[in-house]
Short mmCIF file of C-alpha atoms and ligand atoms in Angstrom, two decimals:
data_model
loop_
_atom_site.label_atom_id
_atom_site.label_comp_id
_atom_site.label_asym_id
_atom_site.label_seq_id
_atom_site.Cartn_x
_atom_site.Cartn_y
_atom_site.Cartn_z
CA UNK P 19 142.63 107.41 136.59
CA UNK P 20 141.02 104.38 137.91
CA UNK P 21 137.33 104.28 136.58
CA UNK P 22 137.45 103.71 132.78
CA UNK P 23 133.70 103.63 132.04
CA UNK P 24 135.16 102.19 128.26
CA UNK P 25 132.42 101.01 125.74
CA UNK P 26 130.10 104.28 126.82
CA UNK P 27 129.79 106.52 124.20
CA UNK P 28 130.65 110.33 124.33
CA UNK P 29 128.50 113.08 123.83
CA UNK P 30 128.68 114.22 119.92
CA UNK P 31 129.16 117.79 118.93
CA UNK P 32 125.98 117.58 116.71
CA UNK P 33 124.38 116.17 120.03
CA UNK P 34 125.14 119.30 122.01
CA UNK P 35 124.06 121.94 119.77
CA UNK P 36 120.69 119.67 119.19
CA UNK P 37 120.55 119.62 123.13
CA UNK P 38 121.38 123.43 123.09
CA UNK P 39 119.28 124.59 120.73
CA UNK P 40 116.04 122.50 122.43
CA UNK P 41 117.31 123.91 125.74
CA UNK P 42 117.02 127.85 123.70
CA UNK P 43 113.49 126.85 122.62
CA UNK P 44 112.22 125.83 125.43
CA UNK P 45 113.74 128.60 127.67
CA UNK P 46 112.11 131.58 124.66
CA UNK P 47 108.92 129.40 124.88
CA UNK P 48 108.13 129.81 128.51
CA UNK P 49 109.73 132.86 128.91
CA UNK P 50 106.34 135.46 128.63
CA UNK P 51 105.64 133.10 132.06
CA UNK P 52 108.89 133.34 133.56
CA UNK P 53 110.18 137.39 133.22
CA UNK P 54 108.60 139.05 135.77
CA UNK P 55 108.59 136.10 137.56
CA UNK P 56 110.96 132.88 138.88
CA UNK P 57 110.69 129.38 138.18
CA UNK P 58 110.39 127.34 141.48
CA UNK P 59 113.03 125.34 143.17
CA UNK P 60 112.03 122.00 141.58
CA UNK P 61 108.91 121.52 139.14
CA UNK P 62 105.52 119.62 140.12
CA UNK P 63 105.01 116.62 137.71
CA UNK P 64 107.36 117.88 135.13
CA UNK P 65 106.17 121.62 134.98
CA UNK P 66 107.40 124.56 137.61
CA UNK P 67 105.12 126.84 138.35
CA UNK P 68 106.25 130.56 138.65
CA UNK P 69 107.01 132.20 141.67
CA UNK P 70 108.70 135.73 143.61
CA UNK P 71 112.19 135.91 143.66
CA UNK P 72 112.95 134.70 147.28
CA UNK P 73 114.30 131.15 146.58
CA UNK P 74 118.28 130.16 147.33
CA UNK P 75 117.63 129.20 143.53
CA UNK P 76 116.17 131.57 141.32
CA UNK P 77 119.67 132.25 140.28
CA UNK P 78 119.52 129.47 137.93
CA UNK P 79 116.73 130.30 136.10
CA UNK P 80 118.29 133.68 135.27
CA UNK P 81 121.45 131.92 134.19
CA UNK P 82 120.01 129.45 131.62
CA UNK P 83 118.65 132.37 130.16
CA UNK P 84 122.18 134.13 129.73
CA UNK P 85 123.33 130.70 128.64
CA UNK P 86 120.67 130.79 126.04
CA UNK P 87 121.74 133.89 125.39
CA UNK P 88 124.84 133.17 124.53
CA UNK P 89 123.72 130.30 122.43
CA UNK P 90 121.40 131.89 120.50
CA UNK P 91 121.81 135.87 120.90
CA UNK P 92 118.24 136.17 120.94
CA UNK P 93 117.51 139.80 122.37
CA UNK P 94 114.58 138.57 124.00
CA UNK P 95 116.27 136.94 126.16
CA UNK P 96 118.78 139.46 126.92
CA UNK P 97 115.63 141.76 127.76
CA UNK P 98 114.25 139.10 130.03
CA UNK P 99 117.64 138.75 132.23
CA UNK P 100 117.86 142.54 132.70
CA UNK P 101 114.15 142.22 134.05
CA UNK P 102 115.86 139.62 136.50
CA UNK P 103 118.56 141.17 137.04
CA UNK P 104 116.60 144.41 138.69
CA UNK P 105 114.60 142.37 140.25
CA UNK P 106 117.33 140.78 141.94
CA UNK P 107 119.24 144.31 142.73
CA UNK P 108 115.79 145.24 144.38
CA UNK P 109 116.33 141.69 146.69
CA UNK P 110 119.40 142.75 147.90
CA UNK P 111 118.81 146.11 148.43
CA UNK P 112 115.82 145.09 150.52
CA UNK P 113 117.46 142.10 152.19
CA UNK P 114 115.00 139.54 151.33
CA UNK P 115 115.78 136.67 151.81
CA UNK P 116 119.16 136.96 152.01
CA UNK P 117 119.68 136.25 155.42
CA UNK P 118 121.61 132.70 154.57
CA UNK P 119 124.96 131.94 152.60
CA UNK P 120 123.37 130.98 148.75
CA UNK P 121 124.57 134.45 148.09
CA UNK P 122 126.87 132.63 145.47
CA UNK P 123 124.12 130.82 144.09
CA UNK P 124 122.28 133.87 143.21
CA UNK P 125 124.16 136.42 142.16
CA UNK P 126 127.11 134.47 140.02
CA UNK P 127 124.73 133.33 137.51
CA UNK P 128 122.58 136.15 137.43
CA UNK P 129 124.41 139.31 138.06
CA UNK P 130 128.23 138.46 137.67
CA UNK P 131 126.67 136.93 134.22
CA UNK P 132 125.20 140.34 133.42
CA UNK P 133 128.16 142.58 134.09
CA UNK P 134 130.29 140.08 132.72
CA UNK P 135 128.35 139.05 129.36
CA UNK P 136 127.10 143.40 129.01
CA UNK P 137 128.65 145.02 131.24
CA UNK P 138 125.44 145.35 133.14
CA UNK P 139 125.84 148.01 136.01
CA UNK P 140 123.05 146.71 138.02
CA UNK P 141 124.35 143.56 138.57
CA UNK P 142 127.56 144.55 139.35
CA UNK P 143 126.23 146.81 142.03
CA UNK P 144 123.90 143.82 143.49
CA UNK P 145 126.66 141.14 143.00
CA UNK P 146 128.96 143.37 145.51
CA UNK P 147 126.17 144.18 147.84
CA UNK P 148 125.70 140.17 147.53
CA UNK P 149 129.43 139.80 148.49
CA UNK P 150 129.15 141.92 151.15
CA UNK P 151 125.90 140.08 152.50
CA UNK P 152 128.10 136.92 152.58
CA UNK P 153 131.04 137.89 154.08
CA UNK P 154 128.56 138.66 157.37
CA UNK P 155 128.05 135.03 157.80
CA UNK P 156 131.48 134.60 158.10
CA UNK P 157 133.02 133.42 161.72
CA UNK P 158 136.16 134.57 162.72
CA UNK P 159 136.85 131.83 165.74
CA UNK P 160 135.66 128.83 163.61
CA UNK P 161 137.17 130.61 160.11
CA UNK P 162 134.11 129.55 158.00
CA UNK P 163 130.92 131.21 156.56
CA UNK P 164 127.83 130.04 158.32
CA UNK P 165 125.06 128.13 156.17
CA UNK P 166 122.12 128.93 157.63
CA UNK P 167 119.89 130.22 160.65
CA UNK P 168 120.94 133.06 163.09
CA UNK P 169 124.36 133.60 163.48
CA UNK P 170 124.54 133.30 167.66
CA UNK P 171 122.40 129.98 167.67
CA UNK P 172 125.49 127.31 169.08
CA UNK P 173 123.08 124.72 166.88
CA UNK P 174 123.88 126.70 163.74
CA UNK P 175 127.49 126.75 163.98
CA UNK P 176 128.74 124.91 160.64
CA UNK P 177 129.43 125.13 157.35
CA UNK P 178 127.91 122.68 154.49
CA UNK P 179 130.23 121.69 151.64
CA UNK P 180 127.49 123.39 148.81
CA UNK P 181 129.17 126.20 150.04
CA UNK P 182 132.07 126.06 148.05
CA UNK P 183 130.07 126.83 145.05
CA UNK P 184 129.27 130.27 146.48
CA UNK P 185 132.95 131.57 147.56
CA UNK P 186 133.67 132.70 143.44
CA UNK P 187 131.60 135.89 144.05
CA UNK P 188 134.27 136.16 147.19
CA UNK P 189 136.57 136.20 144.43
CA UNK P 190 134.66 138.38 141.35
CA UNK P 191 134.07 140.46 144.60
CA UNK P 192 137.78 141.65 145.32
CA UNK P 193 138.83 141.44 141.62
CA UNK P 194 136.01 144.13 140.98
CA UNK P 195 136.49 146.50 144.04
CA UNK P 196 140.28 146.02 145.08
CA UNK P 197 139.15 145.10 148.19
CA UNK P 198 141.03 141.75 149.42
CA UNK P 199 138.65 141.15 152.69
CA UNK P 200 136.25 138.83 150.03
CA UNK P 201 138.88 137.01 148.77
CA UNK P 202 140.73 136.15 152.44
CA UNK P 203 137.17 135.33 154.09
CA UNK P 204 136.92 132.66 150.72
CA UNK P 205 140.41 131.64 151.53
CA UNK P 206 139.73 130.77 155.32
CA UNK P 207 136.50 129.15 154.47
CA UNK P 208 137.69 126.86 151.51
CA UNK P 209 140.74 125.94 153.75
CA UNK P 210 138.42 125.23 156.47
CA UNK P 211 135.50 123.32 154.85
CA UNK P 212 138.21 121.21 152.43
CA UNK P 213 139.93 120.22 155.99
CA UNK P 214 136.75 118.83 157.44
CA UNK P 215 134.34 117.85 155.01
CA UNK P 216 136.28 115.16 153.21
CA UNK P 217 136.42 111.63 155.08
CA UNK P 218 139.06 109.03 155.09
CA UNK P 219 137.81 107.29 151.86
CA UNK P 220 137.09 110.67 150.04
CA UNK P 221 133.45 110.38 150.66
CA UNK P 222 131.98 113.72 151.97
CA UNK P 223 129.94 114.84 155.00
CA UNK P 224 127.27 117.30 153.90
CA UNK P 225 127.65 119.51 156.82
CA UNK P 226 129.99 119.79 159.61
CA UNK P 227 129.75 121.35 162.73
CA UNK P 228 132.14 123.58 165.23
CA UNK P 229 132.57 124.54 168.87
CA UNK P 230 131.54 128.01 168.96
CA UNK P 231 133.40 128.38 171.74
CA UNK P 232 136.98 127.50 170.42
CA UNK P 233 135.99 126.80 166.70
CA UNK P 234 137.49 123.72 167.20
CA UNK P 235 136.20 120.88 164.79
CA UNK P 236 133.12 119.10 166.51
CA UNK P 237 130.97 116.90 164.11
CA UNK P 238 129.62 115.86 160.87
CA UNK P 239 126.24 115.33 159.81
CA UNK P 240 123.70 114.97 156.92
CA UNK P 241 121.06 116.70 156.42
CA UNK P 242 120.10 115.91 152.62
CA UNK P 243 121.51 113.12 152.48
CA UNK P 244 120.10 109.73 153.17
CA UNK P 245 121.99 108.99 156.57
CA UNK P 246 125.22 110.54 158.34
CA UNK P 247 128.01 108.44 157.70
CA UNK P 248 126.48 108.15 153.71
CA UNK P 249 127.73 110.18 150.52
CA UNK P 250 124.78 112.50 149.89
CA UNK P 251 125.27 112.64 145.83
CA UNK P 252 124.75 116.07 144.88
CA UNK P 253 127.01 117.17 148.01
CA UNK P 254 130.01 114.63 146.61
CA UNK P 255 129.23 116.54 143.39
CA UNK P 256 129.81 119.89 144.73
CA UNK P 257 132.64 118.59 146.34
CA UNK P 258 133.79 117.73 142.65
CA UNK P 259 132.72 120.94 141.47
CA UNK P 260 133.80 122.54 144.83
CA UNK P 261 137.71 121.45 144.38
CA UNK P 262 137.88 122.22 141.23
CA UNK P 263 136.85 126.16 141.67
CA UNK P 264 138.83 125.92 144.88
CA UNK P 265 142.21 124.61 142.76
CA UNK P 266 141.23 127.68 140.51
CA UNK P 267 141.11 130.38 142.53
CA UNK P 268 143.68 129.31 145.26
CA UNK P 269 146.53 127.68 143.49
CA UNK P 270 146.68 125.37 145.74
CA UNK P 271 148.38 122.11 144.84
CA UNK P 272 146.59 119.89 147.16
CA UNK P 273 143.40 120.51 146.38
CA UNK P 274 143.93 119.22 142.69
CA UNK P 275 144.54 115.52 144.15
CA UNK P 276 141.37 115.88 146.69
CA UNK P 277 139.89 116.55 143.58
CA UNK P 278 141.20 113.70 141.87
CA UNK P 279 140.23 111.20 145.03
CA UNK P 280 136.59 112.94 145.43
CA UNK P 281 136.00 112.80 142.10
CA UNK P 282 137.13 109.16 141.91
CA UNK P 283 134.68 107.94 144.93
CA UNK P 284 131.69 109.46 143.07
CA UNK P 285 132.40 107.79 139.83
CA UNK P 286 133.18 104.46 141.61
CA UNK P 287 129.65 104.91 143.01
CA UNK P 288 127.72 105.26 139.84
CA UNK P 289 124.72 102.76 138.33
CA UNK P 290 125.48 101.84 134.92
CA UNK P 291 123.81 104.84 132.76
CA UNK P 292 126.12 106.89 134.85
CA UNK P 293 123.61 109.22 136.65
CA UNK P 294 123.58 108.69 140.36
CA UNK P 295 120.95 108.14 142.44
CA UNK P 296 120.25 110.46 145.17
CA UNK P 297 122.64 109.30 147.53
CA UNK P 298 125.80 107.16 146.75
CA UNK P 299 124.56 104.19 149.00
CA UNK P 300 122.33 103.10 146.40
CA UNK P 301 122.56 101.57 143.33
CA UNK P 302 120.80 99.43 140.43
CA UNK P 303 118.50 97.26 141.85
CA UNK P 304 117.58 99.91 144.82
CA UNK P 305 114.24 101.22 144.34
CA UNK P 306 115.46 105.16 145.02
CA UNK P 307 115.19 108.20 142.79
CA UNK P 308 118.03 109.22 140.79
CA UNK P 309 119.31 112.96 141.32
CA UNK P 310 120.31 114.14 137.84
CA UNK P 311 121.24 117.26 138.86
CA UNK P 312 124.50 115.67 140.31
CA UNK P 313 126.09 113.91 136.83
CA UNK P 314 125.77 117.25 135.23
CA UNK P 315 127.38 119.46 138.45
CA UNK P 316 130.41 116.63 138.62
CA UNK P 317 130.61 117.18 134.98
CA UNK P 318 131.09 120.77 135.38
CA UNK P 319 133.80 120.34 137.78
CA UNK P 320 135.69 117.63 135.76
CA UNK P 321 135.64 120.24 132.48
CA UNK P 322 136.85 123.30 134.67
CA UNK P 323 139.59 120.89 136.67
CA UNK P 324 140.77 119.25 133.06
CA UNK P 325 142.19 122.80 132.23
CA UNK P 326 144.41 122.65 134.67
CA UNK P 327 146.01 119.13 133.90
CA UNK P 328 148.41 117.43 131.91
CA UNK P 329 146.95 116.29 128.54
CA UNK P 330 146.31 112.82 129.08
CA UNK P 331 144.54 113.63 132.56
CA UNK P 332 142.68 116.41 131.34
CA UNK P 333 141.52 114.10 128.28
CA UNK P 334 140.50 111.56 130.89
CA UNK P 335 138.03 114.06 132.54
CA UNK P 336 136.67 115.64 129.26
CA UNK P 337 135.91 112.04 127.85
CA UNK P 338 134.29 111.01 131.25
CA UNK P 339 131.97 114.33 131.39
CA UNK P 340 131.17 113.62 127.95
CA UNK P 341 130.08 110.15 128.48
CA UNK P 342 127.96 111.22 131.60
CA UNK P 343 126.16 114.15 129.58
CA UNK P 344 125.46 111.48 126.72
CA UNK P 345 123.52 110.01 129.44
CA UNK P 346 121.84 112.76 130.52
CA UNK P 347 121.24 113.90 127.02
CA UNK P 348 120.29 110.81 125.58
CA UNK P 349 118.08 109.41 129.21
CA UNK P 350 117.18 112.53 131.17
CA UNK P 351 116.59 115.41 128.96
CA UNK P 352 113.21 117.14 128.13
CA UNK P 353 113.09 116.52 124.34
CA UNK P 354 109.36 117.93 124.34
CA UNK P 355 107.19 120.97 125.46
CA UNK P 356 104.17 118.77 126.46
CA UNK P 357 105.88 117.10 128.98
CA UNK P 358 107.58 119.49 131.25
CA UNK P 359 108.31 123.24 131.05
CA UNK P 360 112.04 122.26 132.13
CA UNK P 361 114.93 120.65 130.62
CA UNK P 362 116.39 117.70 132.37
CA UNK P 363 113.54 115.30 134.48
CA UNK P 364 114.71 112.87 137.80
CA UNK P 365 116.24 114.75 139.72
CA UNK P 366 115.69 114.96 143.54
CA UNK P 367 115.92 118.16 145.45
CA UNK P 368 115.41 116.92 149.11
CA UNK P 369 114.16 113.23 149.66
CA UNK P 370 113.03 112.82 153.19
CA UNK P 371 114.26 109.22 154.58
CA UNK P 372 114.24 108.09 158.97
CA UNK P 373 118.11 109.39 159.30
CA UNK P 374 118.12 112.97 158.14
CA UNK P 375 116.58 116.21 158.88
CA UNK P 376 115.47 117.41 155.48
CA UNK P 377 112.21 118.09 153.96
CA UNK P 378 110.68 116.06 151.88
CA UNK P 379 110.13 117.88 148.08
CA UNK P 380 110.83 117.91 144.79
CA UNK P 381 111.67 113.79 144.53
CA UNK P 382 111.78 112.90 140.57
CA UNK P 383 111.38 116.11 139.12
CA UNK P 384 112.95 118.88 137.18
CA UNK P 385 114.80 121.25 139.83
CA UNK P 386 116.20 124.50 138.54
CA UNK P 387 120.26 123.98 139.58
CA UNK P 388 119.51 120.66 137.73
CA UNK P 389 118.74 122.56 134.32
CA UNK P 390 121.02 124.78 134.45
CA UNK P 391 124.03 123.38 134.81
CA UNK P 392 122.82 120.69 132.31
CA UNK P 393 123.26 123.78 130.04
CA UNK P 394 126.65 124.77 131.53
CA UNK P 395 127.93 121.32 130.87
CA UNK P 396 126.75 121.80 127.29
CA UNK P 397 127.50 125.24 127.01
CA UNK P 398 131.63 124.07 128.25
CA UNK P 399 131.92 121.19 125.84
CA UNK P 400 130.88 123.48 123.28
CA UNK P 401 132.73 126.66 123.46
CA UNK P 402 135.86 128.12 125.51
CA UNK P 403 133.52 129.31 127.80
CA UNK P 404 133.78 132.07 130.61
CA UNK P 405 132.58 131.12 133.58
CA UNK P 406 129.91 132.99 136.06
CA UNK P 407 131.43 131.63 138.61
N1 LIG L 10 122.69 123.55 147.71
C1 LIG L 10 121.39 123.04 148.39
C2 LIG L 10 121.36 121.47 147.48
O1 LIG L 10 121.97 121.51 146.66
O2 LIG L 10 119.80 121.00 147.60
#
């Protein structure tokens, strides 16, 4: 509990209500354009174009609609989300762009949410099929789920830290079907991931490679961070939230201590306004873009973990999350339909550097998960929220 953030105000109940009210109105405002279509992963000059359901990110938009429905109970939202859930069922039935590990990002906030909130049967069917697809990427020798690419290619034999958020889908599938195979694979993957992606100083690797023949750990590397040895802000945030979820689902107490350390590293590298630059190597004074999505993701992780901690420590993480979200609300949230059709500005999808391997796209824009986790964090602070994860 080293980082105190004294003097920073938290977000108030009124502000949370105001923020969710705007989200609800913005989503209703754009819904006609984004019911049969989805929002692109990132906005262009503040505006998301409509796209087909192909990318790894479309579940976030449907998740935003469900969160808005939880807030307002407006039936138009439920109807639109149901159209999208049907599309997700078609997508998994026809195996359209599902040859990767992001089944949880796609199917938890869309289809698991639909089933939990409304008993939607298509949502349940789609999510169980997505879980089946996800475990098809499991490597029993290395004991991890491969992120991207063909499964028989040694250059693809790696996991990424983001995958921790894909695993709740497997716990849900075991719970629903009574088949332990999903949970067993999730457990193995968590163990392999946590043992390798966290460095000695509690910063994290984005991706980690293994030897395809023996399964032995080989080396860490970045894809979307600035350089191999730096800490990609969103990777660290996926680590914060991923460890909270890992503890929730496994009950392994060592994950609490790792959560504390990984979160501390994240907090110690925040700039003055508590919203990180895209890589934690950068700070105030650097001419670099922010990644506001990382702030909301980490806040969700702290709010989740606070449920399992003693009163004093729980309060510490809730207060920090509240202060971070105050800054996102004050300084980054969209408050006017005219400037954007999204919810949160100044996020970064992937920023190409001389030392990384990612495409350059969605830099200093809104993105689907930045909007979604902003709403999730606000919803968590407004009530005892039943997770979609
Ligand atoms: N999971 C990919 C990203 O966070 O950009």
